[in-house]
Amino acid sequence: GLSNARIIIIIIIILPVWCVCRRTVSVQVDVKVRVPSRVSGRLGAPVILPCKFNSSFAHYTTVEITVLWRTRKFFEGPVIFHSVNSANNETLIKVNARERYTLVGNPREQDASLQLDWAELEDNDQYFCRVEVSRKLIYTSKHESNPGITLEVTGQPEILNLTQHRVNQTHQILTCTAEGNPRPTITWTNPRGNQTSVTRILDHYRIESWAHNPQVTGNYTCTVTNQLGTTSRSVYYQGNEVMLSFELLLVIICVSTVLLIILLAVGVFIWRAKKDKGSYTVGHPEDDINST
Protein backbone atom coordinates (compact mmCIF):
# COMPACT_ATOMS: atom_id res chain seq x y z
CA GLY A 1 0.00 0.00 0.00
CA LEU A 2 2.86 2.39 0.84
CA SER A 3 4.63 1.73 -2.45
CA ASN A 4 1.44 2.33 -4.40
CA ALA A 5 0.97 5.63 -2.58
CA ARG A 6 4.50 6.65 -3.51
CA ILE A 7 3.84 5.80 -7.13
CA ILE A 8 0.66 7.85 -7.13
CA ILE A 9 2.47 10.83 -5.56
CA ILE A 10 5.26 10.60 -8.15
CA ILE A 11 2.71 10.46 -10.97
CA ILE A 12 0.88 13.48 -9.55
CA ILE A 13 4.16 15.44 -9.44
CA ILE A 14 5.55 14.34 -12.81
CA LEU A 15 2.35 14.42 -14.88
CA PRO A 16 1.88 18.23 -14.89
CA VAL A 17 5.55 18.74 -15.68
CA TRP A 18 5.33 16.23 -18.52
CA CYS A 19 2.23 17.93 -19.88
CA VAL A 20 3.90 21.34 -19.81
CA CYS A 21 7.02 19.96 -21.50
CA ARG A 22 4.94 18.21 -24.12
CA ARG A 23 2.97 21.38 -24.71
CA THR A 24 6.18 23.40 -24.99
CA VAL A 25 7.62 21.00 -27.53
CA SER A 26 4.39 20.92 -29.51
CA VAL A 27 4.14 24.70 -29.80
CA GLN A 28 7.71 25.22 -31.00
CA VAL A 29 6.41 24.88 -34.55
CA ASP A 30 3.13 26.66 -33.89
CA VAL A 31 4.16 29.96 -35.54
CA LYS A 32 4.63 29.86 -39.29
CA VAL A 33 5.70 33.04 -41.11
CA ARG A 34 4.79 33.67 -44.76
CA VAL A 35 6.32 36.40 -46.94
CA PRO A 36 6.51 37.06 -50.70
CA SER A 37 9.81 36.48 -52.45
CA ARG A 38 10.00 39.94 -54.05
CA VAL A 39 8.59 43.43 -53.46
CA SER A 40 8.97 46.47 -55.71
CA GLY A 41 9.07 50.10 -54.57
CA ARG A 42 9.61 53.57 -56.00
CA LEU A 43 12.26 56.02 -54.88
CA GLY A 44 10.91 58.46 -52.28
CA ALA A 45 7.58 56.65 -51.84
CA PRO A 46 6.39 54.34 -49.03
CA VAL A 47 6.59 50.60 -49.61
CA ILE A 48 5.07 47.77 -47.58
CA LEU A 49 6.93 44.56 -46.73
CA PRO A 50 4.13 42.00 -46.22
CA CYS A 51 4.46 39.40 -43.45
CA LYS A 52 1.60 37.11 -42.40
CA PHE A 53 1.88 34.33 -39.85
CA ASN A 54 -0.20 31.48 -38.45
CA SER A 55 -0.53 30.96 -34.71
CA SER A 56 -3.35 29.39 -32.74
CA PHE A 57 -2.35 31.54 -29.74
CA ALA A 58 -2.19 34.99 -31.37
CA HIS A 59 -5.69 35.90 -30.17
CA TYR A 60 -4.99 34.94 -26.57
CA THR A 61 -4.82 37.96 -24.30
CA THR A 62 -2.33 36.17 -22.08
CA VAL A 63 0.39 35.88 -24.73
CA GLU A 64 3.06 38.35 -25.82
CA ILE A 65 3.83 38.80 -29.53
CA THR A 66 7.24 40.02 -30.67
CA VAL A 67 7.78 41.27 -34.24
CA LEU A 68 11.37 41.64 -35.43
CA TRP A 69 12.63 42.64 -38.86
CA ARG A 70 16.24 42.35 -39.95
CA THR A 71 18.09 42.90 -43.19
CA ARG A 72 21.03 41.49 -45.19
CA LYS A 73 21.35 38.11 -43.51
CA PHE A 74 18.99 35.52 -42.02
CA PHE A 75 19.06 35.33 -38.21
CA GLU A 76 22.28 37.39 -37.95
CA GLY A 77 21.63 40.56 -39.96
CA PRO A 78 21.16 44.00 -38.36
CA VAL A 79 17.76 44.61 -36.77
CA ILE A 80 15.85 47.51 -38.32
CA PHE A 81 12.58 47.15 -36.39
CA HIS A 82 11.60 45.46 -33.11
CA SER A 83 8.25 45.73 -31.36
CA VAL A 84 6.55 43.84 -28.52
CA ASN A 85 2.79 43.57 -28.14
CA SER A 86 2.32 42.75 -24.47
CA ALA A 87 -0.34 40.59 -22.82
CA ASN A 88 -2.42 43.69 -22.05
CA ASN A 89 -2.32 44.60 -25.78
CA GLU A 90 0.10 47.52 -25.43
CA THR A 91 2.78 47.88 -28.12
CA LEU A 92 6.34 48.85 -27.24
CA ILE A 93 8.72 49.86 -30.06
CA LYS A 94 12.24 48.84 -29.07
CA VAL A 95 14.05 49.47 -32.37
CA ASN A 96 13.09 51.69 -35.31
CA ALA A 97 16.20 52.42 -37.41
CA ARG A 98 16.32 56.09 -38.48
CA GLU A 99 12.61 56.33 -37.55
CA ARG A 100 11.72 55.16 -41.05
CA TYR A 101 9.46 52.19 -40.31
CA THR A 102 5.82 51.70 -39.28
CA LEU A 103 4.18 48.45 -38.21
CA VAL A 104 1.05 48.50 -40.39
CA GLY A 105 -0.03 44.94 -39.59
CA ASN A 106 -1.85 43.92 -36.40
CA PRO A 107 0.01 41.05 -34.72
CA ARG A 108 -3.21 40.03 -32.91
CA GLU A 109 -4.65 39.41 -36.36
CA GLN A 110 -1.57 37.41 -37.40
CA ASP A 111 -0.17 40.25 -39.50
CA ALA A 112 3.37 41.61 -38.95
CA SER A 113 3.65 43.68 -42.14
CA LEU A 114 6.09 46.59 -42.03
CA GLN A 115 6.00 49.85 -43.97
CA LEU A 116 9.17 51.58 -45.10
CA ASP A 117 7.98 55.19 -44.96
CA TRP A 118 10.22 56.51 -47.75
CA ALA A 119 12.30 54.28 -49.97
CA GLU A 120 15.91 54.99 -50.90
CA LEU A 121 18.09 53.23 -53.45
CA GLU A 122 20.28 51.97 -50.61
CA ASP A 123 17.25 50.03 -49.31
CA ASN A 124 17.65 47.44 -52.07
CA ASP A 125 18.38 44.34 -49.98
CA GLN A 126 17.00 41.18 -48.34
CA TYR A 127 14.50 41.55 -45.47
CA PHE A 128 13.60 38.88 -42.91
CA CYS A 129 10.46 38.82 -40.75
CA ARG A 130 10.57 37.09 -37.36
CA VAL A 131 7.56 36.50 -35.08
CA GLU A 132 7.65 35.18 -31.51
CA VAL A 133 4.53 34.20 -29.57
CA SER A 134 5.18 33.51 -25.90
CA ARG A 135 3.53 33.08 -22.54
CA LYS A 136 5.78 33.83 -19.62
CA LEU A 137 7.41 30.72 -18.08
CA ILE A 138 5.18 28.39 -20.09
CA TYR A 139 6.09 28.40 -23.79
CA THR A 140 7.65 30.36 -26.63
CA SER A 141 6.98 29.73 -30.30
CA LYS A 142 8.96 31.56 -32.98
CA HIS A 143 9.72 31.50 -36.68
CA GLU A 144 11.76 33.66 -39.08
CA SER A 145 11.23 33.79 -42.81
CA ASN A 146 13.97 32.18 -44.87
CA PRO A 147 14.48 33.06 -47.64
CA GLY A 148 13.48 36.64 -46.98
CA ILE A 149 11.96 39.36 -49.14
CA THR A 150 14.05 40.86 -51.94
CA LEU A 151 13.22 44.57 -52.13
CA GLU A 152 13.94 46.40 -55.38
CA VAL A 153 13.60 50.19 -55.30
CA THR A 154 13.57 51.86 -58.71
CA GLY A 155 13.64 55.55 -59.47
CA GLN A 156 13.87 58.15 -62.19
CA PRO A 157 17.27 59.75 -62.74
CA GLU A 158 18.27 62.69 -60.58
CA ILE A 159 21.19 65.09 -61.03
CA LEU A 160 23.00 65.29 -57.71
CA ASN A 161 25.68 67.81 -58.63
CA LEU A 162 26.69 70.04 -61.55
CA THR A 163 29.95 71.95 -61.15
CA GLN A 164 32.55 73.95 -63.09
CA HIS A 165 36.21 73.68 -62.11
CA ARG A 166 39.07 75.76 -63.49
CA VAL A 167 42.31 73.78 -63.80
CA ASN A 168 44.29 76.74 -65.17
CA GLN A 169 43.76 79.83 -67.34
CA THR A 170 43.08 77.77 -70.46
CA HIS A 171 41.59 74.52 -69.10
CA GLN A 172 38.29 73.94 -67.31
CA ILE A 173 36.27 70.84 -66.42
CA LEU A 174 32.48 70.58 -66.19
CA THR A 175 31.29 67.73 -63.91
CA CYS A 176 27.82 66.15 -63.73
CA THR A 177 26.92 63.52 -61.09
CA ALA A 178 23.61 61.62 -61.21
CA GLU A 179 21.81 58.59 -59.77
CA GLY A 180 18.86 56.37 -60.59
CA ASN A 181 17.74 52.75 -60.81
CA PRO A 182 18.26 51.48 -63.43
CA ARG A 183 21.56 53.34 -63.46
CA PRO A 184 21.25 56.26 -65.92
CA THR A 185 23.43 57.42 -68.79
CA ILE A 186 24.80 60.96 -69.20
CA THR A 187 25.22 63.02 -72.36
CA TRP A 188 26.62 66.55 -72.70
CA THR A 189 25.59 69.15 -75.28
CA ASN A 190 27.16 72.53 -76.00
CA PRO A 191 25.84 75.44 -78.12
CA ARG A 192 27.14 73.69 -81.25
CA GLY A 193 25.85 70.19 -80.50
CA ASN A 194 27.27 67.15 -78.72
CA GLN A 195 30.19 67.67 -76.35
CA THR A 196 32.92 65.07 -75.88
CA SER A 197 32.96 63.72 -72.33
CA VAL A 198 34.43 61.02 -70.09
CA THR A 199 32.14 58.89 -67.89
CA ARG A 200 32.85 56.92 -64.73
CA ILE A 201 30.52 54.50 -62.88
CA LEU A 202 30.55 55.22 -59.14
CA ASP A 203 28.33 52.35 -57.91
CA HIS A 204 25.15 50.42 -58.79
CA TYR A 205 23.09 53.61 -59.03
CA ARG A 206 25.46 56.58 -59.46
CA ILE A 207 27.41 57.82 -62.45
CA GLU A 208 29.69 60.79 -63.10
CA SER A 209 30.67 62.50 -66.34
CA TRP A 210 33.26 65.19 -67.19
CA ALA A 211 33.32 67.57 -70.14
CA HIS A 212 37.03 68.36 -70.48
CA ASN A 213 38.33 71.64 -71.86
CA PRO A 214 35.16 73.08 -73.40
CA GLN A 215 35.81 75.81 -75.97
CA VAL A 216 32.55 77.46 -77.02
CA THR A 217 30.94 80.16 -74.88
CA GLY A 218 27.36 79.38 -73.84
CA ASN A 219 25.17 76.90 -71.93
CA TYR A 220 26.47 73.35 -71.48
CA THR A 221 23.66 70.89 -70.70
CA CYS A 222 23.96 67.62 -68.79
CA THR A 223 21.13 65.22 -69.74
CA VAL A 224 20.52 62.12 -67.62
CA THR A 225 18.34 59.26 -68.86
CA ASN A 226 17.14 55.81 -67.80
CA GLN A 227 14.11 53.63 -68.63
CA LEU A 228 11.91 55.60 -66.21
CA GLY A 229 12.60 59.14 -67.34
CA THR A 230 14.94 61.98 -68.31
CA THR A 231 16.16 65.13 -66.59
CA SER A 232 18.69 67.83 -67.46
CA ARG A 233 20.47 70.88 -66.05
CA SER A 234 22.69 73.53 -67.64
CA VAL A 235 25.73 75.54 -66.63
CA TYR A 236 27.01 78.66 -68.40
CA TYR A 237 30.61 78.52 -69.59
CA GLN A 238 32.75 81.47 -70.68
CA GLY A 239 34.74 80.17 -73.64
CA ASN A 240 38.52 80.09 -73.94
CA GLU A 241 38.52 82.52 -76.87
CA VAL A 242 37.40 85.31 -74.53
CA MET A 243 40.04 84.44 -71.96
CA LEU A 244 42.69 84.22 -74.68
CA SER A 245 41.68 87.64 -76.06
CA PHE A 246 41.99 89.11 -72.58
CA GLU A 247 45.40 87.51 -72.14
CA LEU A 248 46.50 88.79 -75.56
CA LEU A 249 45.37 92.29 -74.60
CA LEU A 250 47.46 92.10 -71.44
CA VAL A 251 50.49 91.00 -73.47
CA ILE A 252 49.99 93.85 -75.94
CA ILE A 253 49.69 96.38 -73.12
CA CYS A 254 52.85 95.05 -71.45
CA VAL A 255 54.85 95.03 -74.69
CA SER A 256 53.62 98.50 -75.61
CA THR A 257 54.59 99.81 -72.20
CA VAL A 258 58.09 98.37 -72.53
CA LEU A 259 58.49 99.80 -76.05
CA LEU A 260 57.27 103.19 -74.86
CA ILE A 261 59.79 103.18 -72.04
CA ILE A 262 62.55 102.24 -74.49
CA LEU A 263 61.52 104.98 -76.93
CA LEU A 264 61.41 107.53 -74.13
CA ALA A 265 64.86 106.45 -72.98
CA VAL A 266 66.26 106.72 -76.53
CA GLY A 267 64.62 110.13 -76.99
CA VAL A 268 66.07 111.42 -73.75
CA PHE A 269 69.49 110.10 -74.72
CA ILE A 270 69.37 111.80 -78.14
CA TRP A 271 68.12 115.06 -76.65
CA ARG A 272 70.89 115.13 -74.07
CA ALA A 273 73.49 114.29 -76.72
CA LYS A 274 72.36 117.18 -78.91
CA LYS A 275 72.32 119.54 -75.94
CA ASP A 276 75.86 118.62 -74.96
CA LYS A 277 77.06 119.12 -78.56
CA GLY A 278 75.47 122.59 -78.82
CA SER A 279 77.20 123.87 -75.68
CA TYR A 280 80.71 122.88 -76.95
CA THR A 281 82.44 125.46 -79.43
CA VAL A 282 85.87 125.29 -81.21
CA GLY A 283 88.19 128.50 -81.08
CA HIS A 284 88.99 130.57 -84.35
CA PRO A 285 92.68 131.21 -85.50
CA GLU A 286 92.32 135.04 -85.53
CA ASP A 287 91.34 134.93 -81.93
CA ASP A 288 94.63 133.21 -81.20
CA ILE A 289 96.67 135.92 -83.18
CA ASN A 290 94.97 138.83 -81.42
CA SER A 291 95.63 137.28 -78.10
CA THR A 292 99.34 137.30 -78.88
Tab-separated table of C-alpha atoms in Angstrom:
chain	number	residue	atom	x	y	z
A	1	GLY	CA	0.000	0.000	0.000
A	2	LEU	CA	2.864	2.390	0.842
A	3	SER	CA	4.633	1.731	-2.452
A	4	ASN	CA	1.437	2.333	-4.396
A	5	ALA	CA	0.968	5.630	-2.583
A	6	ARG	CA	4.501	6.654	-3.509
A	7	ILE	CA	3.841	5.804	-7.133
A	8	ILE	CA	0.658	7.852	-7.127
A	9	ILE	CA	2.466	10.827	-5.558
A	10	ILE	CA	5.260	10.604	-8.148
A	11	ILE	CA	2.707	10.465	-10.966
A	12	ILE	CA	0.881	13.482	-9.550
A	13	ILE	CA	4.162	15.437	-9.445
A	14	ILE	CA	5.548	14.337	-12.807
A	15	LEU	CA	2.354	14.419	-14.882
A	16	PRO	CA	1.881	18.232	-14.894
A	17	VAL	CA	5.553	18.737	-15.679
A	18	TRP	CA	5.334	16.234	-18.522
A	19	CYS	CA	2.228	17.931	-19.882
A	20	VAL	CA	3.901	21.339	-19.813
A	21	CYS	CA	7.017	19.961	-21.495
A	22	ARG	CA	4.940	18.213	-24.117
A	23	ARG	CA	2.965	21.382	-24.714
A	24	THR	CA	6.178	23.405	-24.987
A	25	VAL	CA	7.616	20.999	-27.533
A	26	SER	CA	4.395	20.925	-29.512
A	27	VAL	CA	4.136	24.701	-29.800
A	28	GLN	CA	7.710	25.220	-30.999
A	29	VAL	CA	6.408	24.876	-34.553
A	30	ASP	CA	3.125	26.660	-33.885
A	31	VAL	CA	4.164	29.956	-35.535
A	32	LYS	CA	4.627	29.857	-39.292
A	33	VAL	CA	5.703	33.037	-41.109
A	34	ARG	CA	4.787	33.666	-44.764
A	35	VAL	CA	6.325	36.400	-46.940
A	36	PRO	CA	6.514	37.059	-50.703
A	37	SER	CA	9.813	36.479	-52.450
A	38	ARG	CA	10.005	39.945	-54.053
A	39	VAL	CA	8.590	43.427	-53.462
A	40	SER	CA	8.968	46.475	-55.713
A	41	GLY	CA	9.073	50.100	-54.567
A	42	ARG	CA	9.606	53.570	-56.003
A	43	LEU	CA	12.259	56.018	-54.880
A	44	GLY	CA	10.913	58.457	-52.277
A	45	ALA	CA	7.581	56.648	-51.839
A	46	PRO	CA	6.389	54.336	-49.033
A	47	VAL	CA	6.595	50.597	-49.614
A	48	ILE	CA	5.066	47.767	-47.581
A	49	LEU	CA	6.933	44.559	-46.728
A	50	PRO	CA	4.131	41.995	-46.224
A	51	CYS	CA	4.456	39.402	-43.455
A	52	LYS	CA	1.605	37.112	-42.395
A	53	PHE	CA	1.882	34.325	-39.851
A	54	ASN	CA	-0.196	31.476	-38.450
A	55	SER	CA	-0.532	30.962	-34.707
A	56	SER	CA	-3.347	29.391	-32.741
A	57	PHE	CA	-2.347	31.536	-29.739
A	58	ALA	CA	-2.192	34.994	-31.375
A	59	HIS	CA	-5.690	35.903	-30.170
A	60	TYR	CA	-4.994	34.936	-26.570
A	61	THR	CA	-4.817	37.963	-24.302
A	62	THR	CA	-2.330	36.169	-22.082
A	63	VAL	CA	0.388	35.880	-24.730
A	64	GLU	CA	3.058	38.345	-25.824
A	65	ILE	CA	3.834	38.801	-29.527
A	66	THR	CA	7.240	40.025	-30.674
A	67	VAL	CA	7.783	41.270	-34.238
A	68	LEU	CA	11.365	41.638	-35.430
A	69	TRP	CA	12.625	42.643	-38.858
A	70	ARG	CA	16.236	42.354	-39.946
A	71	THR	CA	18.088	42.904	-43.191
A	72	ARG	CA	21.034	41.490	-45.189
A	73	LYS	CA	21.353	38.108	-43.506
A	74	PHE	CA	18.988	35.523	-42.022
A	75	PHE	CA	19.064	35.333	-38.214
A	76	GLU	CA	22.279	37.394	-37.955
A	77	GLY	CA	21.630	40.560	-39.957
A	78	PRO	CA	21.163	43.998	-38.363
A	79	VAL	CA	17.759	44.608	-36.767
A	80	ILE	CA	15.852	47.512	-38.324
A	81	PHE	CA	12.582	47.146	-36.388
A	82	HIS	CA	11.605	45.458	-33.115
A	83	SER	CA	8.249	45.727	-31.359
A	84	VAL	CA	6.551	43.842	-28.520
A	85	ASN	CA	2.786	43.572	-28.137
A	86	SER	CA	2.316	42.749	-24.467
A	87	ALA	CA	-0.342	40.595	-22.822
A	88	ASN	CA	-2.417	43.689	-22.054
A	89	ASN	CA	-2.318	44.601	-25.784
A	90	GLU	CA	0.104	47.523	-25.434
A	91	THR	CA	2.778	47.876	-28.123
A	92	LEU	CA	6.339	48.853	-27.243
A	93	ILE	CA	8.717	49.859	-30.064
A	94	LYS	CA	12.241	48.844	-29.067
A	95	VAL	CA	14.052	49.469	-32.369
A	96	ASN	CA	13.094	51.690	-35.308
A	97	ALA	CA	16.200	52.415	-37.405
A	98	ARG	CA	16.317	56.087	-38.478
A	99	GLU	CA	12.605	56.335	-37.546
A	100	ARG	CA	11.719	55.163	-41.046
A	101	TYR	CA	9.456	52.193	-40.313
A	102	THR	CA	5.821	51.701	-39.283
A	103	LEU	CA	4.183	48.449	-38.212
A	104	VAL	CA	1.054	48.503	-40.386
A	105	GLY	CA	-0.026	44.945	-39.585
A	106	ASN	CA	-1.848	43.922	-36.400
A	107	PRO	CA	0.011	41.052	-34.716
A	108	ARG	CA	-3.210	40.029	-32.914
A	109	GLU	CA	-4.650	39.408	-36.363
A	110	GLN	CA	-1.571	37.410	-37.400
A	111	ASP	CA	-0.168	40.247	-39.502
A	112	ALA	CA	3.368	41.609	-38.952
A	113	SER	CA	3.648	43.676	-42.145
A	114	LEU	CA	6.093	46.586	-42.033
A	115	GLN	CA	6.002	49.845	-43.969
A	116	LEU	CA	9.169	51.584	-45.098
A	117	ASP	CA	7.975	55.190	-44.959
A	118	TRP	CA	10.222	56.512	-47.753
A	119	ALA	CA	12.303	54.283	-49.973
A	120	GLU	CA	15.907	54.985	-50.902
A	121	LEU	CA	18.095	53.233	-53.455
A	122	GLU	CA	20.283	51.966	-50.613
A	123	ASP	CA	17.253	50.027	-49.307
A	124	ASN	CA	17.647	47.439	-52.066
A	125	ASP	CA	18.376	44.342	-49.978
A	126	GLN	CA	17.000	41.177	-48.338
A	127	TYR	CA	14.501	41.547	-45.468
A	128	PHE	CA	13.605	38.879	-42.910
A	129	CYS	CA	10.460	38.819	-40.753
A	130	ARG	CA	10.567	37.091	-37.362
A	131	VAL	CA	7.562	36.498	-35.076
A	132	GLU	CA	7.651	35.181	-31.510
A	133	VAL	CA	4.526	34.197	-29.567
A	134	SER	CA	5.178	33.514	-25.900
A	135	ARG	CA	3.527	33.084	-22.543
A	136	LYS	CA	5.778	33.825	-19.617
A	137	LEU	CA	7.409	30.721	-18.080
A	138	ILE	CA	5.178	28.391	-20.093
A	139	TYR	CA	6.085	28.396	-23.792
A	140	THR	CA	7.653	30.356	-26.634
A	141	SER	CA	6.976	29.733	-30.297
A	142	LYS	CA	8.964	31.558	-32.984
A	143	HIS	CA	9.719	31.499	-36.679
A	144	GLU	CA	11.760	33.659	-39.078
A	145	SER	CA	11.228	33.792	-42.813
A	146	ASN	CA	13.966	32.183	-44.866
A	147	PRO	CA	14.477	33.063	-47.637
A	148	GLY	CA	13.478	36.637	-46.978
A	149	ILE	CA	11.964	39.358	-49.139
A	150	THR	CA	14.048	40.860	-51.938
A	151	LEU	CA	13.224	44.568	-52.131
A	152	GLU	CA	13.937	46.402	-55.380
A	153	VAL	CA	13.599	50.185	-55.298
A	154	THR	CA	13.568	51.858	-58.705
A	155	GLY	CA	13.642	55.554	-59.468
A	156	GLN	CA	13.866	58.155	-62.187
A	157	PRO	CA	17.275	59.749	-62.737
A	158	GLU	CA	18.268	62.689	-60.575
A	159	ILE	CA	21.191	65.086	-61.031
A	160	LEU	CA	22.996	65.294	-57.708
A	161	ASN	CA	25.679	67.806	-58.633
A	162	LEU	CA	26.687	70.044	-61.553
A	163	THR	CA	29.951	71.951	-61.146
A	164	GLN	CA	32.546	73.952	-63.094
A	165	HIS	CA	36.208	73.682	-62.107
A	166	ARG	CA	39.072	75.760	-63.494
A	167	VAL	CA	42.311	73.780	-63.799
A	168	ASN	CA	44.294	76.737	-65.174
A	169	GLN	CA	43.756	79.826	-67.341
A	170	THR	CA	43.083	77.768	-70.462
A	171	HIS	CA	41.594	74.519	-69.101
A	172	GLN	CA	38.290	73.943	-67.311
A	173	ILE	CA	36.266	70.836	-66.419
A	174	LEU	CA	32.479	70.575	-66.194
A	175	THR	CA	31.289	67.732	-63.913
A	176	CYS	CA	27.818	66.155	-63.728
A	177	THR	CA	26.918	63.522	-61.092
A	178	ALA	CA	23.613	61.622	-61.206
A	179	GLU	CA	21.806	58.594	-59.774
A	180	GLY	CA	18.858	56.368	-60.593
A	181	ASN	CA	17.745	52.753	-60.811
A	182	PRO	CA	18.260	51.483	-63.430
A	183	ARG	CA	21.563	53.337	-63.458
A	184	PRO	CA	21.254	56.257	-65.923
A	185	THR	CA	23.429	57.418	-68.792
A	186	ILE	CA	24.797	60.960	-69.197
A	187	THR	CA	25.225	63.025	-72.357
A	188	TRP	CA	26.620	66.553	-72.701
A	189	THR	CA	25.590	69.146	-75.278
A	190	ASN	CA	27.164	72.534	-75.999
A	191	PRO	CA	25.838	75.437	-78.118
A	192	ARG	CA	27.139	73.687	-81.246
A	193	GLY	CA	25.853	70.192	-80.504
A	194	ASN	CA	27.274	67.153	-78.719
A	195	GLN	CA	30.187	67.669	-76.348
A	196	THR	CA	32.924	65.070	-75.882
A	197	SER	CA	32.964	63.718	-72.326
A	198	VAL	CA	34.428	61.016	-70.090
A	199	THR	CA	32.137	58.888	-67.891
A	200	ARG	CA	32.853	56.917	-64.725
A	201	ILE	CA	30.520	54.501	-62.882
A	202	LEU	CA	30.550	55.225	-59.136
A	203	ASP	CA	28.333	52.345	-57.906
A	204	HIS	CA	25.152	50.421	-58.791
A	205	TYR	CA	23.086	53.605	-59.028
A	206	ARG	CA	25.459	56.584	-59.461
A	207	ILE	CA	27.410	57.816	-62.448
A	208	GLU	CA	29.689	60.793	-63.098
A	209	SER	CA	30.668	62.501	-66.342
A	210	TRP	CA	33.259	65.190	-67.187
A	211	ALA	CA	33.321	67.568	-70.137
A	212	HIS	CA	37.028	68.363	-70.483
A	213	ASN	CA	38.335	71.640	-71.856
A	214	PRO	CA	35.156	73.076	-73.403
A	215	GLN	CA	35.806	75.810	-75.970
A	216	VAL	CA	32.546	77.465	-77.019
A	217	THR	CA	30.940	80.160	-74.882
A	218	GLY	CA	27.359	79.377	-73.837
A	219	ASN	CA	25.174	76.900	-71.931
A	220	TYR	CA	26.471	73.354	-71.481
A	221	THR	CA	23.657	70.895	-70.703
A	222	CYS	CA	23.956	67.616	-68.790
A	223	THR	CA	21.130	65.223	-69.744
A	224	VAL	CA	20.523	62.116	-67.615
A	225	THR	CA	18.337	59.257	-68.858
A	226	ASN	CA	17.139	55.805	-67.796
A	227	GLN	CA	14.105	53.631	-68.628
A	228	LEU	CA	11.914	55.604	-66.214
A	229	GLY	CA	12.601	59.145	-67.345
A	230	THR	CA	14.940	61.975	-68.312
A	231	THR	CA	16.164	65.126	-66.589
A	232	SER	CA	18.693	67.831	-67.456
A	233	ARG	CA	20.472	70.880	-66.046
A	234	SER	CA	22.689	73.525	-67.635
A	235	VAL	CA	25.733	75.539	-66.630
A	236	TYR	CA	27.012	78.657	-68.401
A	237	TYR	CA	30.607	78.517	-69.589
A	238	GLN	CA	32.753	81.473	-70.680
A	239	GLY	CA	34.743	80.166	-73.637
A	240	ASN	CA	38.518	80.087	-73.936
A	241	GLU	CA	38.524	82.517	-76.867
A	242	VAL	CA	37.405	85.310	-74.527
A	243	MET	CA	40.036	84.439	-71.962
A	244	LEU	CA	42.692	84.218	-74.684
A	245	SER	CA	41.678	87.635	-76.055
A	246	PHE	CA	41.990	89.112	-72.583
A	247	GLU	CA	45.401	87.515	-72.135
A	248	LEU	CA	46.495	88.793	-75.556
A	249	LEU	CA	45.369	92.289	-74.596
A	250	LEU	CA	47.464	92.096	-71.438
A	251	VAL	CA	50.488	90.997	-73.475
A	252	ILE	CA	49.986	93.853	-75.940
A	253	ILE	CA	49.694	96.376	-73.118
A	254	CYS	CA	52.847	95.055	-71.450
A	255	VAL	CA	54.855	95.032	-74.690
A	256	SER	CA	53.615	98.500	-75.611
A	257	THR	CA	54.586	99.810	-72.199
A	258	VAL	CA	58.090	98.371	-72.531
A	259	LEU	CA	58.488	99.797	-76.047
A	260	LEU	CA	57.266	103.191	-74.861
A	261	ILE	CA	59.787	103.177	-72.041
A	262	ILE	CA	62.549	102.243	-74.491
A	263	LEU	CA	61.517	104.981	-76.931
A	264	LEU	CA	61.414	107.531	-74.125
A	265	ALA	CA	64.859	106.451	-72.977
A	266	VAL	CA	66.260	106.717	-76.525
A	267	GLY	CA	64.618	110.125	-76.994
A	268	VAL	CA	66.071	111.422	-73.745
A	269	PHE	CA	69.494	110.096	-74.722
A	270	ILE	CA	69.374	111.797	-78.138
A	271	TRP	CA	68.125	115.061	-76.653
A	272	ARG	CA	70.889	115.133	-74.069
A	273	ALA	CA	73.494	114.285	-76.719
A	274	LYS	CA	72.356	117.180	-78.907
A	275	LYS	CA	72.318	119.538	-75.940
A	276	ASP	CA	75.859	118.621	-74.961
A	277	LYS	CA	77.057	119.115	-78.556
A	278	GLY	CA	75.469	122.586	-78.822
A	279	SER	CA	77.205	123.868	-75.684
A	280	TYR	CA	80.713	122.879	-76.953
A	281	THR	CA	82.436	125.462	-79.430
A	282	VAL	CA	85.868	125.288	-81.208
A	283	GLY	CA	88.189	128.503	-81.076
A	284	HIS	CA	88.987	130.574	-84.352
A	285	PRO	CA	92.684	131.209	-85.496
A	286	GLU	CA	92.317	135.035	-85.533
A	287	ASP	CA	91.340	134.932	-81.933
A	288	ASP	CA	94.632	133.209	-81.204
A	289	ILE	CA	96.667	135.923	-83.181
A	290	ASN	CA	94.969	138.829	-81.421
A	291	SER	CA	95.633	137.279	-78.099
A	292	THR	CA	99.335	137.295	-78.878
